[in-house]
Coordinates of C-alpha atoms in Angstrom, one line a residue:
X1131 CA 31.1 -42.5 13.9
X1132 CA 30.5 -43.6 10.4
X1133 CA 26.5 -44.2 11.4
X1134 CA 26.3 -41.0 13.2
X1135 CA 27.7 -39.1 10.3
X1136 CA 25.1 -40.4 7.9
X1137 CA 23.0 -40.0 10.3
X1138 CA 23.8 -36.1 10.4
X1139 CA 23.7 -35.6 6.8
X1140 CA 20.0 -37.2 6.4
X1141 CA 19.0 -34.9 9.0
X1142 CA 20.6 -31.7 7.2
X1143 CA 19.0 -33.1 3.9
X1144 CA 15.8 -33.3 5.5
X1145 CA 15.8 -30.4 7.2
X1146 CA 17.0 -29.0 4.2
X1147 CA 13.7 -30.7 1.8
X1148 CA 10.9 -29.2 4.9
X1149 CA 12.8 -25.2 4.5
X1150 CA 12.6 -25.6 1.0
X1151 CA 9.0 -26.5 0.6
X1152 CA 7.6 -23.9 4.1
X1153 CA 9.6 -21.4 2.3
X1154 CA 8.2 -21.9 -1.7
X1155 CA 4.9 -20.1 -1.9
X1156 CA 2.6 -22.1 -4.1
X1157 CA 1.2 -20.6 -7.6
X1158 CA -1.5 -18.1 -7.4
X1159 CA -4.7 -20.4 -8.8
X1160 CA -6.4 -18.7 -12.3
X1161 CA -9.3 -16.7 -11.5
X1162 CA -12.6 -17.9 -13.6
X1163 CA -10.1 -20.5 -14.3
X1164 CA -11.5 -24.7 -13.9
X1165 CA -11.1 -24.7 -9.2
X1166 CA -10.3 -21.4 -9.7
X1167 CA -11.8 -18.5 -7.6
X1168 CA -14.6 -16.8 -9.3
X1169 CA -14.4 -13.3 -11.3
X1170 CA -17.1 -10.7 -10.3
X1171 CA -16.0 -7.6 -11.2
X1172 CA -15.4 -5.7 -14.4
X1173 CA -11.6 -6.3 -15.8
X1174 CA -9.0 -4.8 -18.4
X1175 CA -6.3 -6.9 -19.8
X1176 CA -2.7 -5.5 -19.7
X1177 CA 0.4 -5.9 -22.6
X1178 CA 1.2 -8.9 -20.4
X1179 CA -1.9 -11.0 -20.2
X1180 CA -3.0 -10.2 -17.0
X1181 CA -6.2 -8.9 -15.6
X1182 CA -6.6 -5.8 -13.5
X1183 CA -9.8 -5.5 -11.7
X1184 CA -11.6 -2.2 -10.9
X1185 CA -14.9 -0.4 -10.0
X1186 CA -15.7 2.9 -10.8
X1187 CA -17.8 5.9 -8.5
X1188 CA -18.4 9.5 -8.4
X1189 CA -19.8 11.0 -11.5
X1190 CA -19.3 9.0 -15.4
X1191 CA -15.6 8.9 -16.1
X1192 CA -17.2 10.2 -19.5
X1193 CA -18.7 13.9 -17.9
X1194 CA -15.8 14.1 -15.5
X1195 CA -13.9 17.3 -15.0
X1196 CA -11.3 15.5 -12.4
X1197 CA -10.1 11.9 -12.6
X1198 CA -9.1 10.0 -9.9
X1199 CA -7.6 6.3 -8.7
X1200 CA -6.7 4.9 -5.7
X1201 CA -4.3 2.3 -4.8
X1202 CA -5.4 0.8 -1.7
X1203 CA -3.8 -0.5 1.4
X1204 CA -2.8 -3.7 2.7
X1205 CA -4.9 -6.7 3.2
X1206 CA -7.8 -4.6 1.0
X1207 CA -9.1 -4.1 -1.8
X1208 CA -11.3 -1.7 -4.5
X1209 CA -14.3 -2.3 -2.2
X1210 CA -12.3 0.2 0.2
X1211 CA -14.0 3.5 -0.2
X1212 CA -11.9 6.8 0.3
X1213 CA -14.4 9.0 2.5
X1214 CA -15.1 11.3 -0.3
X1215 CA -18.5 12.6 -0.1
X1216 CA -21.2 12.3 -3.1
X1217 CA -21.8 15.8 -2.6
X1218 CA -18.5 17.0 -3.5
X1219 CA -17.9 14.2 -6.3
X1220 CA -21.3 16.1 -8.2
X1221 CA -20.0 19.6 -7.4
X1222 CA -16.7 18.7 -8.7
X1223 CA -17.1 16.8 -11.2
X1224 CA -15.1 14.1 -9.5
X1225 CA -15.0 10.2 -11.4
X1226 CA -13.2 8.1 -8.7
X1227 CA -11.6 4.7 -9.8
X1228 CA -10.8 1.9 -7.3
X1229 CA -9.0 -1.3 -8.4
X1230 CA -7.7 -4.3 -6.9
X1231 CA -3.8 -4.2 -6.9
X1232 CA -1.8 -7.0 -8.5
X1233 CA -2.5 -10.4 -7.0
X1234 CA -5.3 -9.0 -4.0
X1235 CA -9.1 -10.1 -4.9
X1236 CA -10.1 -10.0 -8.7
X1237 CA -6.9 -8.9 -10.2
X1238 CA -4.5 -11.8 -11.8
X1239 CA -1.4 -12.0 -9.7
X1240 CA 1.8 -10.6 -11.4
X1241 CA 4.9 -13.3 -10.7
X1242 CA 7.4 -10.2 -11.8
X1243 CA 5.9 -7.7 -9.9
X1244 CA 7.7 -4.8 -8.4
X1245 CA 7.8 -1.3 -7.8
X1246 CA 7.9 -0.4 -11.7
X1247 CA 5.2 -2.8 -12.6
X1248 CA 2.5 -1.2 -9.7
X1249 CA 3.0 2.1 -11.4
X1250 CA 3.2 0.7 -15.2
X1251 CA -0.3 -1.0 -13.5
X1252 CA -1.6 2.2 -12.8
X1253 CA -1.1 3.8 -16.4
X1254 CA -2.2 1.1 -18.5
X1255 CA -5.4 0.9 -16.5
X1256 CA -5.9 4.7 -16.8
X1257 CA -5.2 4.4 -20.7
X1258 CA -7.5 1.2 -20.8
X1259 CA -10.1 3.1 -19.8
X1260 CA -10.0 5.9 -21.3
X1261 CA -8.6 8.4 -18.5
X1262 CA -6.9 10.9 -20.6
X1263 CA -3.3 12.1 -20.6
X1264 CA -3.4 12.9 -17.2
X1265 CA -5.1 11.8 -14.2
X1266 CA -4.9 12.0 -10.1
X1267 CA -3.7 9.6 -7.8
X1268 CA -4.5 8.6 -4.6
X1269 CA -1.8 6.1 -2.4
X1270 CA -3.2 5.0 1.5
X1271 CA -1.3 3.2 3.8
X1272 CA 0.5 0.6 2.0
X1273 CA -0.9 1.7 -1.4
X1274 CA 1.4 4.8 -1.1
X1275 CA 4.3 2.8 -2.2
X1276 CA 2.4 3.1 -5.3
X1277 CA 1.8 6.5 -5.5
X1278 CA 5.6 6.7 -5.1
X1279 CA 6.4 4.6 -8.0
X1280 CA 4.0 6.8 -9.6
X1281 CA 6.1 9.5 -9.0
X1282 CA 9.1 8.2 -10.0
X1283 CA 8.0 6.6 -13.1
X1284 CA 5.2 8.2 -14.9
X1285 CA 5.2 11.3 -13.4
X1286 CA 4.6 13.1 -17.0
X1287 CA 1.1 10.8 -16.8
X1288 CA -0.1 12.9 -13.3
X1289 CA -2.0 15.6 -12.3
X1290 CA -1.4 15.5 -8.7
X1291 CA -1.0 13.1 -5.9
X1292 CA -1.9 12.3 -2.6
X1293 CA 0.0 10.3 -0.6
X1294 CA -2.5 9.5 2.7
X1295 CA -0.7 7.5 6.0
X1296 CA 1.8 6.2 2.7
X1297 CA 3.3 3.3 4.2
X1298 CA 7.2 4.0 4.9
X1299 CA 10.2 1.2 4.5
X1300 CA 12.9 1.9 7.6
X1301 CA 16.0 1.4 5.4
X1302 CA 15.1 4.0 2.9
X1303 CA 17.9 6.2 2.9
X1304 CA 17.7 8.7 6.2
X1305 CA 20.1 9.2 9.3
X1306 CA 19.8 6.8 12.1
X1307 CA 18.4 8.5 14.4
X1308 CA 15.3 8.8 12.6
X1309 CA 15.0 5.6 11.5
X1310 CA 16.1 4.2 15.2
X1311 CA 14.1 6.2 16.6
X1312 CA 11.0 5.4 14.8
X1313 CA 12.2 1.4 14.3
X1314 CA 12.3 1.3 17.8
X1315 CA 8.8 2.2 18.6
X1316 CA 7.5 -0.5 16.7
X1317 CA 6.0 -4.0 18.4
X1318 CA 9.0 -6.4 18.4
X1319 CA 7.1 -8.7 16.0
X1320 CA 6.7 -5.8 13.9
X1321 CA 9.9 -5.4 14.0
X1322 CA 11.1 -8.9 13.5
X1323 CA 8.7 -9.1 10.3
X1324 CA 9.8 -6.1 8.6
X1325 CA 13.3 -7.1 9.2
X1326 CA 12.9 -10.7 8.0
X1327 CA 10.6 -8.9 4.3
X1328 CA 14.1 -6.5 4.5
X1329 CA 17.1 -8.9 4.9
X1330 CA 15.4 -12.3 4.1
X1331 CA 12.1 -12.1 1.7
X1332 CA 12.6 -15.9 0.3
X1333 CA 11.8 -16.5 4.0
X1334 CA 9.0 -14.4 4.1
X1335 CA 6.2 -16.8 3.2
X1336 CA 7.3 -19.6 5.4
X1337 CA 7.9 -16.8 8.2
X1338 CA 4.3 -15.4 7.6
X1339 CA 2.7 -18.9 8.1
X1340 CA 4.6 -20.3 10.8
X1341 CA 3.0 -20.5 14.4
X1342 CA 5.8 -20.9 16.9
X1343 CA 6.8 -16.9 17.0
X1344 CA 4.2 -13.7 17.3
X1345 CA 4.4 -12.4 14.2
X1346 CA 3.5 -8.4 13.0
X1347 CA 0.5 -7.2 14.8
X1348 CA 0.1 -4.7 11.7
X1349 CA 0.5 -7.6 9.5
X1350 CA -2.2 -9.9 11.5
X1351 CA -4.8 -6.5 12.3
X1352 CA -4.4 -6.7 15.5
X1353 CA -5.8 -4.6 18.2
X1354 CA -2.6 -3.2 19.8
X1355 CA -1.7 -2.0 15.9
X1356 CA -4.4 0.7 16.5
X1357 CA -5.4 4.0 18.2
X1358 CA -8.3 3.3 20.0
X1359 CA -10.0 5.7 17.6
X1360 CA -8.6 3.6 14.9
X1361 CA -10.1 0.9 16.6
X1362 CA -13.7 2.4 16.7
X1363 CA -13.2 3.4 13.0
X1364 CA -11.7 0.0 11.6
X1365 CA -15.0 -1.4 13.4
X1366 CA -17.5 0.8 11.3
X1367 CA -15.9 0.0 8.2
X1368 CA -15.7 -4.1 8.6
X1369 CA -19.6 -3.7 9.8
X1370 CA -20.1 -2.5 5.9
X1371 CA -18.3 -4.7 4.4
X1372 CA -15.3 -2.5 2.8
X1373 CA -12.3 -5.1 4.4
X1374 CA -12.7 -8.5 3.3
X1375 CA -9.5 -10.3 4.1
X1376 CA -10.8 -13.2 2.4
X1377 CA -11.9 -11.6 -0.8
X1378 CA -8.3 -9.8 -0.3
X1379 CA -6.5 -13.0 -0.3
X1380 CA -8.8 -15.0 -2.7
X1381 CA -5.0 -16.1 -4.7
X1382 CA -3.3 -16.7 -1.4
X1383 CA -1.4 -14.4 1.1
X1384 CA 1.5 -14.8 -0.9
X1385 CA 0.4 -12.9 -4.4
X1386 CA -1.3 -10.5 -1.8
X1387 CA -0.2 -10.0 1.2
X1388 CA 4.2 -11.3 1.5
X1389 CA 4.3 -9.6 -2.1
X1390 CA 3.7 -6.1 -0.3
X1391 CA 5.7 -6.4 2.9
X1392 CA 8.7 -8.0 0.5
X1393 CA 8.1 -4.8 -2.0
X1394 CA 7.7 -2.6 0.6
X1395 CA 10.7 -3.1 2.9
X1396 CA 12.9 -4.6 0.3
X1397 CA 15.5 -2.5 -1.5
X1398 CA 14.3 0.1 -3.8
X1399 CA 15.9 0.6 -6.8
X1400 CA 15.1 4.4 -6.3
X1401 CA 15.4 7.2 -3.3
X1402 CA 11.6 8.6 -2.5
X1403 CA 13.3 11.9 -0.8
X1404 CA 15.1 12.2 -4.2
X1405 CA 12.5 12.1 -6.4
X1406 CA 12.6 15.7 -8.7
X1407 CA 9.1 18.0 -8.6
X1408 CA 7.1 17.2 -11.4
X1409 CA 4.9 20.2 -11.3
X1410 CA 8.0 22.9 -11.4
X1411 CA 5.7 25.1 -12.5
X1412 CA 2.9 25.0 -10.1
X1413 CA 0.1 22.9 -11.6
X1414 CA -0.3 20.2 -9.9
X1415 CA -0.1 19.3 -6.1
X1416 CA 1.4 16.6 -4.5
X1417 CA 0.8 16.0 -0.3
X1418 CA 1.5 13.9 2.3
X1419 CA -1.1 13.3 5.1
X1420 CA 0.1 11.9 8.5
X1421 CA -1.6 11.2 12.1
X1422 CA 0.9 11.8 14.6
X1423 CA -0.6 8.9 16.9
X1424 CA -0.2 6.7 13.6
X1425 CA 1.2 3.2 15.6
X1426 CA 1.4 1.7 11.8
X1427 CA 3.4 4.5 10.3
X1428 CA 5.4 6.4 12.8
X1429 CA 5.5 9.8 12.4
X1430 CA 9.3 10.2 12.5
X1431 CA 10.0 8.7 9.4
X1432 CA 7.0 10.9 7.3
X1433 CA 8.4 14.0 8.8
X1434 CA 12.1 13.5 7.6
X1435 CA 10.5 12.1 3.9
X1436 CA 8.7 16.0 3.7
X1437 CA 11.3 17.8 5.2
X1438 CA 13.8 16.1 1.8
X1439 CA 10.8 17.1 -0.4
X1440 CA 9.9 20.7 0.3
X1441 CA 7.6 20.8 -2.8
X1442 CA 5.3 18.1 -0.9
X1443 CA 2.7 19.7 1.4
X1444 CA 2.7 17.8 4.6
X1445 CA 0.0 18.1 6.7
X1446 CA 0.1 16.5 10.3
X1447 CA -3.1 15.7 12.7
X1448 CA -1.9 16.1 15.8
X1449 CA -4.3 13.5 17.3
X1450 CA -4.9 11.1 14.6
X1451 CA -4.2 7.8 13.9
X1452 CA -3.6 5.8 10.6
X1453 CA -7.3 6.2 9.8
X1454 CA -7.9 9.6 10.7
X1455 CA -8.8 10.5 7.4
X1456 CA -12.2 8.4 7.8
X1457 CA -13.1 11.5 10.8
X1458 CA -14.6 14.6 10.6
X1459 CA -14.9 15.3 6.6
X1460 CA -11.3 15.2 6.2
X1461 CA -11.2 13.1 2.8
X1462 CA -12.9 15.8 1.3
X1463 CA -10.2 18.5 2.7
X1464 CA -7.6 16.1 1.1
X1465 CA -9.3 15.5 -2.7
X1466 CA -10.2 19.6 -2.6
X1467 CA -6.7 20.5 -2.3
X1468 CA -5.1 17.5 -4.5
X1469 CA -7.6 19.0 -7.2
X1470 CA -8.1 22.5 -6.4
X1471 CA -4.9 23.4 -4.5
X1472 CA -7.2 24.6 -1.1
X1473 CA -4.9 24.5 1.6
X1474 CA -7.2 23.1 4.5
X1475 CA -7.8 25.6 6.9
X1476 CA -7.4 23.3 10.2
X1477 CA -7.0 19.7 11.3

C-alpha cells in the first residue's frame, strides 16, 4: 500500500511537471535581436521600450486631409490591405496606416498586454508619427476589439470609427438567448476553444498546441469557418501575399495568436454596449458592418451590440460573409461614410 502510494504521488508530481511546462508559453525571441527573427519594416518605439511596426499608403500622411489606421485581424498582419481604392484615397485625400499589432510580425510582443494597452498602442503610434489630435480608426474581425478599446479609452483622440465583421466575445454582457442562440451555432471546437480562452486562458497555449482534440476551425482557417464566397475571396488574397501566417507568428503563436483569443473572450474590464457617444454633437461617425452569413461572427450577437448603441450605424449584408467587405466596392462605401458621413445607398 505504502509502494502504491508513492507510487501515486510520483505520478501526480509528474503529471503535475508535463501540465506545467505544455501549459508555460515560452518567451517571445527579440526581433533584430542575436537568433532573433529579422526586422524589415519601419518601427517607432513606445514609453515602454517596445517596437510597433507599421507601413503607410494612400496619399503622404504630410498632404493628408483624412487620417486613417487599421488594426487588423487575427493570424494577420499590416501587409493586410483594407479594399480601399487608390482612386478614392487621391480624391480624398486619404493617408492610410497599417501596423502590426502587439506581438504579430514586426512588432515587439507586449508581456502586459491587454485591452488598454492595444488602444494606448494605437495613440502613441498616431502621436509618433505625427497624426494630429485626431485621427480615424478602422477595427476588422478580431482587430475590432481594438477599435473598442479605442472607444472606451481614447475616445477624445478619434474622429470616427469603423468597426468591420468586429470580432464579438459571448460573455459580454447580453440576455441568454442571444448569446445561446448565437454560441450554439458555432463548430463545437469553436466552441470548446473560446470556452477554454473564457474560463481557462493559462490553458490556452497548451490547449492550442495539443493534437488529441479538433480544435477551432476559425482558429486553424479552416474551410468549414467560411462562406463559400469567403472561401473564393480568402483564396485571392493568400494568392497576393496579404496573409502570411508565418510572418504573423514570426514570435510564436503565443505573443500572436493565444494573446487574442485570451483578450478577446476573457473578461473585460468594461461593457462595449455601455460605452457613452463620443461625437454627441454629430461630428464624427462611428459603424458597425456585419454579413449576415458571417460563420466567424454570428450575426446575433452584432445585432443586440447595435441595438444597446443606437448612435452606431449598423449596416447588415444580407448575403455576406466575414469578408464581404473585399466584394463589390464596398470598402470604399465604408471609409466614404466613416469620413464623410454618406450613408451607402444599398448593400
Amino acid at each position: 500500500m505504502v509502494a502504491l502510494s508513492k507510487l501515486v504521488l510520483i505520478t501526480a508530481v509528474a503529471l503535475l511537471g508535463w501540465a506545467y511546462k505544455v501549459a508555460r508559453p515560452p518567451p517571445p525571441p527579440i526581433l533584430g535581436g542575436p537568433g532573433g527573427p529579422p526586422v524589415s519594416s519601419p518601427r517607432v518605439q513606445l514609453k515602454d521600450g517596445r517596437h510597433l511596426a507599421y507601413r503607410e499608403a494612400g496619399v503622404g500622411r504630410e498632404i493628408a486631409k483624412y487620417k486613417i489606421i487599421f488594426s487588423h485581424g487575427f493570424a494577420s498582419t499590416k501587409e493586410s490591405d483594407f479594399p480601399v481604392s487608390q482612386e478614392l484615397a487621391e480624391e480624398l485625400g486619404i493617408y492610410l496606416l497599417y501596423f502590426d499589432r502587439a506581438g504579430y510580425g514586426d512588432s515587439d510582443a507586449n508581456p502586459k498586454r491587454g485591452l488598454k494597452s492595444d488602444a494606448t498602442d494605437v495613440e502613441e503610434l498616431a502621436d509618433k508619427l505625427q497624426l494630429g489630435e485626431k485621427f480615424y480608426v478602422v477595427g476588422t474581425s478580431m482587430g475590432g476589439y481594438v477599435a473598442w478599446s479605442c472607444l472606451n479609452y481614447i475616445p477624445h483622440r478619434l474622429a470616427g470609427v469603423a468597426l468591420v465583421v468586429p470580432a464579438v466575445n459571448y460573455w459580454w454582457p447580453m440576455p441568454a438567448s442571444v448569446s445561446a442562440s448565437a454560441y450554439r451555432k458555432l463548430d463545437v471546437g469553436d466552441r470548446r476553444t473560446f470556452w477554454i480562452a473564457h474560463h481557462m486562458p493559462w490553458l490556452f497555449y497548451a490547449w492550442f498546441n495539443q493534437k488529441w482534440f479538433r480544435i477551432s476551425p476559425i482558429v486553424e482557417g479552416k474551410p468549414e469557418a467560411f462562406t463559400e464566397k469567403d472561401w473564393e475571396i480568402l483564396a485571392e488574397i493568400q494568392r497576393t501575399g496579404q496573409l502570411d501566417r508565418g510572418r504573423a507568428t514570426k514570435q510564436g503563436a503565443y505573443h500572436s495568436l493565444c494573446r487574442d483569443a485570451t483578450i478577446l473572450f476573457g473578461a473585460w474590464e468594461f461593457d462595449p454596449t455601455a460605452i457613452e457617444n463620443p461625437f454627441p454633437n454629430g461630428d464624427g461617425v462611428v459603424s458597425i458592418w456585419q454579413g449576415r452569413e458571417d460563420k466567424i461572427v454570428r450575426v446575433e450577437a452584432q445585432r443586440y451590440v447595435a441595438e444597446k448603441l443606437p448612435w452606431v450605424r449598423y449596416h447588415e449584408h444580407p448575403e455576406g460573409g466575414h469578408l464581404f467587405m473585399c466584394a463589390d466596392g464596398l470598402g470604399d462605401k465604408i471609409v466614404r461614410e466613416l469620413l464623410l458621413g454618406e450613408e451607402p445607398r444599398d448593400l
